[in-house]
Amino acid sequence: MVDLKGDERLDYLLAEENMRIIQSPTVFAFSLDAVLLADFTYVPIKRGKVLDLCTGNGVVPLLISRRSKAKITGVEIQERLYDMAVRNIQINHLEDQLEVVHGDLKEMPKRYGNNKFDVVTVNPPYFKTPNKREQNQNDYLTIARHEISCTLEDVVLACSKLVRSGGKVSMVHRPGRLVEIITLFKKYKLEPKRMRFVHPKIGKEANMVLVEGVRDGGADLKLLPPLYAFDDNGTYSKELEEILYGRAT
């Protein structure tokens, strides 16, 4: 029996019919950026430790667990979202591999110590402090989307402390803040190694960017081919369709 609260619903997680996810239109529902972050991230196949900051309802750990045996920990500051993530782990019977922590990402280096994780992933708030109208609409979404509980620098600093030397940090964000992201990565010894822009379709500006940095790595950035989400007729592109339905993320 699945314990649903308020307007929560139980969905299938993409093409994986045996995996379910609790979501809510007013609290949290995962979007394409989380799916692409999980797909973009290199993770150890058999062993290792992965940390997902700003985990929301735990969607990135769930997706990564489909192709990795590594231990995966999610961190979420909002108690309601944390509770959803806990239940998502339970309904998918992944307690032996996944766990979620209710807390502030800024406190995680103190909790775990430095250099503890092989991979750190993060889908952070994209926007700076909201105006009053935005802040009053929905506290859950405002905190998830805006830098109220943490700044971009807070996120990059935590990633740098938590990942081991030679370990990888993967982030999804908006292209408009790419210069800031690269500057902060370099400041905190995360050398950019891979980058990919995501476009709504051919001829449109990118609206997402995926960035991977390696702690204490040498300079050698690879710019991957762009990903186009939709064809001209508005249907998923072949590559996105493969990510969503044709192969494990």
Short mmCIF file of C-alpha atoms in Angstrom, two decimals:
data_model
loop_
_atom_site.label_atom_id
_atom_site.label_comp_id
_atom_site.label_asym_id
_atom_site.label_seq_id
_atom_site.Cartn_x
_atom_site.Cartn_y
_atom_site.Cartn_z
CA MET A 1 0.00 0.00 0.00
CA VAL A 2 1.50 3.35 -1.09
CA ASP A 3 1.14 6.22 1.35
CA LEU A 4 0.13 9.29 -0.69
CA LYS A 5 -0.39 12.71 0.88
CA GLY A 6 -2.41 15.67 -0.35
CA ASP A 7 -2.35 15.97 -4.15
CA GLU A 8 0.46 13.44 -4.60
CA ARG A 9 0.23 10.89 -7.40
CA LEU A 10 2.12 7.70 -8.19
CA ASP A 11 3.74 7.68 -11.64
CA TYR A 12 5.88 5.29 -13.62
CA LEU A 13 9.47 6.49 -13.84
CA LEU A 14 9.96 6.92 -17.59
CA ALA A 15 10.19 3.59 -19.43
CA GLU A 16 11.00 1.51 -16.36
CA GLU A 17 7.69 -0.17 -15.59
CA ASN A 18 8.96 -1.70 -12.36
CA MET A 19 10.02 1.64 -10.91
CA ARG A 20 7.49 4.12 -9.53
CA ILE A 21 7.81 7.67 -8.23
CA ILE A 22 5.63 9.81 -5.97
CA GLN A 23 5.13 13.32 -7.30
CA SER A 24 2.99 16.38 -6.63
CA PRO A 25 2.08 19.25 -8.97
CA THR A 26 2.19 21.75 -6.09
CA VAL A 27 5.19 20.38 -4.16
CA PHE A 28 7.59 18.71 -6.60
CA ALA A 29 7.52 16.86 -9.91
CA PHE A 30 10.71 16.02 -11.78
CA SER A 31 11.42 17.58 -15.16
CA LEU A 32 13.68 16.95 -18.14
CA ASP A 33 16.72 18.58 -16.54
CA ALA A 34 16.90 15.85 -13.87
CA VAL A 35 16.63 13.10 -16.49
CA LEU A 36 19.38 14.65 -18.60
CA LEU A 37 21.63 15.16 -15.58
CA ALA A 38 21.32 11.48 -14.64
CA ASP A 39 22.01 10.44 -18.24
CA PHE A 40 25.01 12.81 -18.60
CA THR A 41 26.71 11.69 -15.39
CA TYR A 42 29.46 9.07 -15.46
CA VAL A 43 28.95 6.80 -12.46
CA PRO A 44 30.79 3.72 -11.17
CA ILE A 45 29.06 0.55 -12.31
CA LYS A 46 29.76 -1.87 -9.45
CA ARG A 47 31.02 0.05 -6.43
CA GLY A 48 31.66 3.55 -5.14
CA LYS A 49 29.77 6.38 -3.49
CA VAL A 50 27.55 8.92 -5.23
CA LEU A 51 26.02 12.04 -3.66
CA ASP A 52 23.09 13.96 -5.16
CA LEU A 53 22.59 17.46 -3.75
CA CYS A 54 19.22 19.25 -4.06
CA THR A 55 17.70 15.82 -4.62
CA GLY A 56 14.03 16.86 -4.46
CA ASN A 57 11.92 13.70 -4.49
CA GLY A 58 14.99 11.57 -5.18
CA VAL A 59 14.57 11.24 -8.94
CA VAL A 60 18.28 11.46 -9.86
CA PRO A 61 19.33 8.72 -7.37
CA LEU A 62 16.47 6.54 -8.67
CA LEU A 63 17.57 7.03 -12.27
CA ILE A 64 21.25 6.41 -11.54
CA SER A 65 20.42 3.23 -9.60
CA ARG A 66 19.18 1.71 -12.87
CA ARG A 67 22.76 1.48 -14.17
CA SER A 68 24.99 1.50 -11.09
CA LYS A 69 25.45 -0.63 -7.98
CA ALA A 70 27.14 2.26 -6.15
CA LYS A 71 25.78 3.53 -2.86
CA ILE A 72 23.80 6.71 -3.57
CA THR A 73 22.89 9.40 -1.05
CA GLY A 74 20.48 12.25 -1.71
CA VAL A 75 20.41 15.50 0.25
CA GLU A 76 17.28 17.66 0.47
CA ILE A 77 16.66 20.70 2.68
CA GLN A 78 12.85 20.82 2.36
CA GLU A 79 11.24 18.37 4.77
CA ARG A 80 8.22 17.65 2.56
CA LEU A 81 10.40 16.82 -0.44
CA TYR A 82 12.72 14.76 1.77
CA ASP A 83 9.70 12.75 2.94
CA MET A 84 8.70 12.10 -0.68
CA ALA A 85 12.25 10.92 -1.47
CA VAL A 86 12.25 8.54 1.51
CA ARG A 87 8.98 7.00 0.39
CA ASN A 88 10.21 6.74 -3.21
CA ILE A 89 13.18 4.69 -2.02
CA GLN A 90 10.88 2.49 0.03
CA ILE A 91 8.28 1.80 -2.67
CA ASN A 92 11.05 0.75 -5.05
CA HIS A 93 12.72 -1.45 -2.40
CA LEU A 94 16.08 0.29 -2.78
CA GLU A 95 16.88 0.83 0.90
CA ASP A 96 20.07 -1.25 0.61
CA GLN A 97 21.49 1.04 -2.07
CA LEU A 98 19.87 4.46 -1.65
CA GLU A 99 19.41 6.78 1.30
CA VAL A 100 18.32 10.38 1.68
CA VAL A 101 19.41 12.95 4.24
CA HIS A 102 17.28 15.86 5.44
CA GLY A 103 19.67 18.77 5.71
CA ASP A 104 21.45 21.77 4.26
CA LEU A 105 24.04 21.00 1.58
CA LYS A 106 26.33 23.59 3.19
CA GLU A 107 26.52 21.34 6.27
CA MET A 108 27.32 18.12 4.41
CA PRO A 109 31.14 18.52 4.47
CA LYS A 110 30.91 18.71 8.26
CA ARG A 111 28.65 15.66 8.31
CA TYR A 112 30.64 13.47 5.93
CA GLY A 113 34.10 15.03 5.93
CA ASN A 114 36.01 16.07 2.82
CA ASN A 115 36.89 13.90 -0.19
CA LYS A 116 34.28 11.23 0.57
CA PHE A 117 32.42 10.72 -2.71
CA ASP A 118 33.44 9.44 -6.13
CA VAL A 119 30.69 11.41 -7.90
CA VAL A 120 28.58 14.40 -6.84
CA THR A 121 25.55 15.45 -8.89
CA VAL A 122 23.44 18.55 -8.45
CA ASN A 123 20.43 20.20 -10.05
CA PRO A 124 20.59 23.46 -8.08
CA PRO A 125 18.25 26.44 -7.96
CA TYR A 126 18.65 28.30 -11.25
CA PHE A 127 17.55 31.79 -10.32
CA LYS A 128 18.68 34.42 -7.85
CA THR A 129 16.38 35.85 -5.17
CA PRO A 130 12.75 36.03 -6.42
CA ASN A 131 10.52 39.06 -6.30
CA LYS A 132 7.71 39.17 -3.74
CA ARG A 133 5.07 37.95 -6.18
CA GLU A 134 7.11 34.83 -7.05
CA GLN A 135 7.96 34.14 -3.41
CA ASN A 136 4.34 34.29 -2.29
CA GLN A 137 3.02 31.88 -4.94
CA ASN A 138 4.45 28.57 -3.74
CA ASP A 139 7.15 28.21 -1.10
CA TYR A 140 8.15 24.70 -2.21
CA LEU A 141 8.74 25.72 -5.81
CA THR A 142 10.30 29.06 -4.87
CA ILE A 143 12.95 27.37 -2.73
CA ALA A 144 13.61 24.73 -5.39
CA ARG A 145 14.01 27.30 -8.17
CA HIS A 146 15.61 30.31 -6.46
CA GLU A 147 18.77 30.83 -4.41
CA ILE A 148 17.04 31.26 -1.07
CA SER A 149 18.66 28.42 0.89
CA CYS A 150 21.93 28.35 -1.06
CA THR A 151 23.80 30.34 -3.69
CA LEU A 152 25.56 28.92 -6.71
CA GLU A 153 28.86 29.47 -4.90
CA ASP A 154 27.57 27.53 -1.87
CA VAL A 155 26.70 24.64 -4.20
CA VAL A 156 30.06 24.55 -6.00
CA LEU A 157 32.01 24.86 -2.75
CA ALA A 158 30.09 21.95 -1.18
CA CYS A 159 30.63 19.83 -4.30
CA SER A 160 34.36 20.57 -4.25
CA LYS A 161 34.71 19.62 -0.60
CA LEU A 162 32.64 16.45 -0.82
CA VAL A 163 34.11 14.90 -3.97
CA ARG A 164 37.43 13.08 -3.77
CA SER A 165 40.48 14.20 -5.70
CA GLY A 166 40.00 12.85 -9.22
CA GLY A 167 36.26 12.46 -8.62
CA LYS A 168 33.58 13.99 -10.84
CA VAL A 169 30.98 16.69 -10.25
CA SER A 170 28.03 16.93 -12.66
CA MET A 171 25.65 19.91 -12.77
CA VAL A 172 22.71 21.00 -14.89
CA HIS A 173 21.97 24.72 -15.08
CA ARG A 174 20.99 27.57 -17.37
CA PRO A 175 23.43 28.78 -20.07
CA GLY A 176 23.03 32.37 -18.88
CA ARG A 177 25.06 31.50 -15.78
CA LEU A 178 27.73 29.43 -17.52
CA VAL A 179 30.53 31.99 -17.08
CA GLU A 180 29.75 32.13 -13.36
CA ILE A 181 29.70 28.31 -13.16
CA ILE A 182 33.07 27.94 -14.89
CA THR A 183 34.60 30.70 -12.76
CA LEU A 184 33.43 29.01 -9.56
CA PHE A 185 34.52 25.56 -10.74
CA LYS A 186 38.03 26.89 -11.37
CA LYS A 187 38.06 28.77 -8.05
CA TYR A 188 37.27 25.58 -6.12
CA LYS A 189 39.61 23.25 -8.06
CA LEU A 190 36.95 21.59 -10.21
CA GLU A 191 38.44 21.49 -13.68
CA PRO A 192 35.73 21.54 -16.40
CA LYS A 193 36.06 18.37 -18.48
CA ARG A 194 32.79 17.88 -20.39
CA MET A 195 30.04 20.26 -21.40
CA ARG A 196 26.85 19.83 -23.40
CA PHE A 197 24.22 22.35 -24.42
CA VAL A 198 20.55 21.35 -24.65
CA HIS A 199 18.34 23.16 -27.17
CA PRO A 200 14.53 23.00 -27.45
CA LYS A 201 15.06 22.29 -31.18
CA ILE A 202 17.40 23.11 -34.06
CA GLY A 203 17.64 26.86 -34.61
CA LYS A 204 16.66 27.74 -31.02
CA GLU A 205 19.02 28.99 -28.31
CA ALA A 206 20.13 26.51 -25.67
CA ASN A 207 18.02 26.56 -22.51
CA MET A 208 20.08 24.07 -20.48
CA VAL A 209 23.74 23.25 -20.06
CA LEU A 210 25.31 20.13 -18.55
CA VAL A 211 28.77 20.55 -17.04
CA GLU A 212 31.17 18.00 -15.57
CA GLY A 213 34.23 18.95 -13.55
CA VAL A 214 37.00 16.79 -12.09
CA ARG A 215 38.49 17.66 -8.70
CA ASP A 216 42.19 18.59 -9.15
CA GLY A 217 42.00 17.62 -12.84
CA GLY A 218 44.15 18.96 -15.65
CA ALA A 219 42.81 21.34 -18.29
CA ASP A 220 41.11 19.45 -21.15
CA LEU A 221 37.52 20.50 -21.87
CA LYS A 222 35.44 18.47 -24.33
CA LEU A 223 32.42 20.21 -25.83
CA LEU A 224 29.95 17.45 -26.68
CA PRO A 225 27.50 17.64 -29.60
CA PRO A 226 24.34 19.59 -28.76
CA LEU A 227 21.20 17.77 -27.73
CA TYR A 228 17.99 18.85 -29.42
CA ALA A 229 14.92 18.01 -27.37
CA PHE A 230 12.23 18.26 -30.07
CA ASP A 231 11.91 17.91 -33.82
CA ASP A 232 10.29 20.57 -35.98
CA ASN A 233 6.92 18.85 -35.62
CA GLY A 234 7.07 19.11 -31.81
CA THR A 235 7.78 15.45 -31.04
CA TYR A 236 10.77 14.20 -29.06
CA SER A 237 14.00 13.99 -31.03
CA LYS A 238 15.36 10.51 -31.67
CA GLU A 239 18.16 10.97 -29.14
CA LEU A 240 15.88 12.27 -26.41
CA GLU A 241 13.44 9.47 -27.12
CA GLU A 242 16.27 6.96 -26.63
CA ILE A 243 17.21 8.62 -23.32
CA LEU A 244 13.61 8.56 -22.13
CA TYR A 245 12.43 5.20 -23.47
CA GLY A 246 15.04 3.28 -25.41
CA ARG A 247 17.90 2.79 -22.96
CA ALA A 248 18.59 3.04 -19.28
CA THR A 249 19.70 6.44 -18.06
#
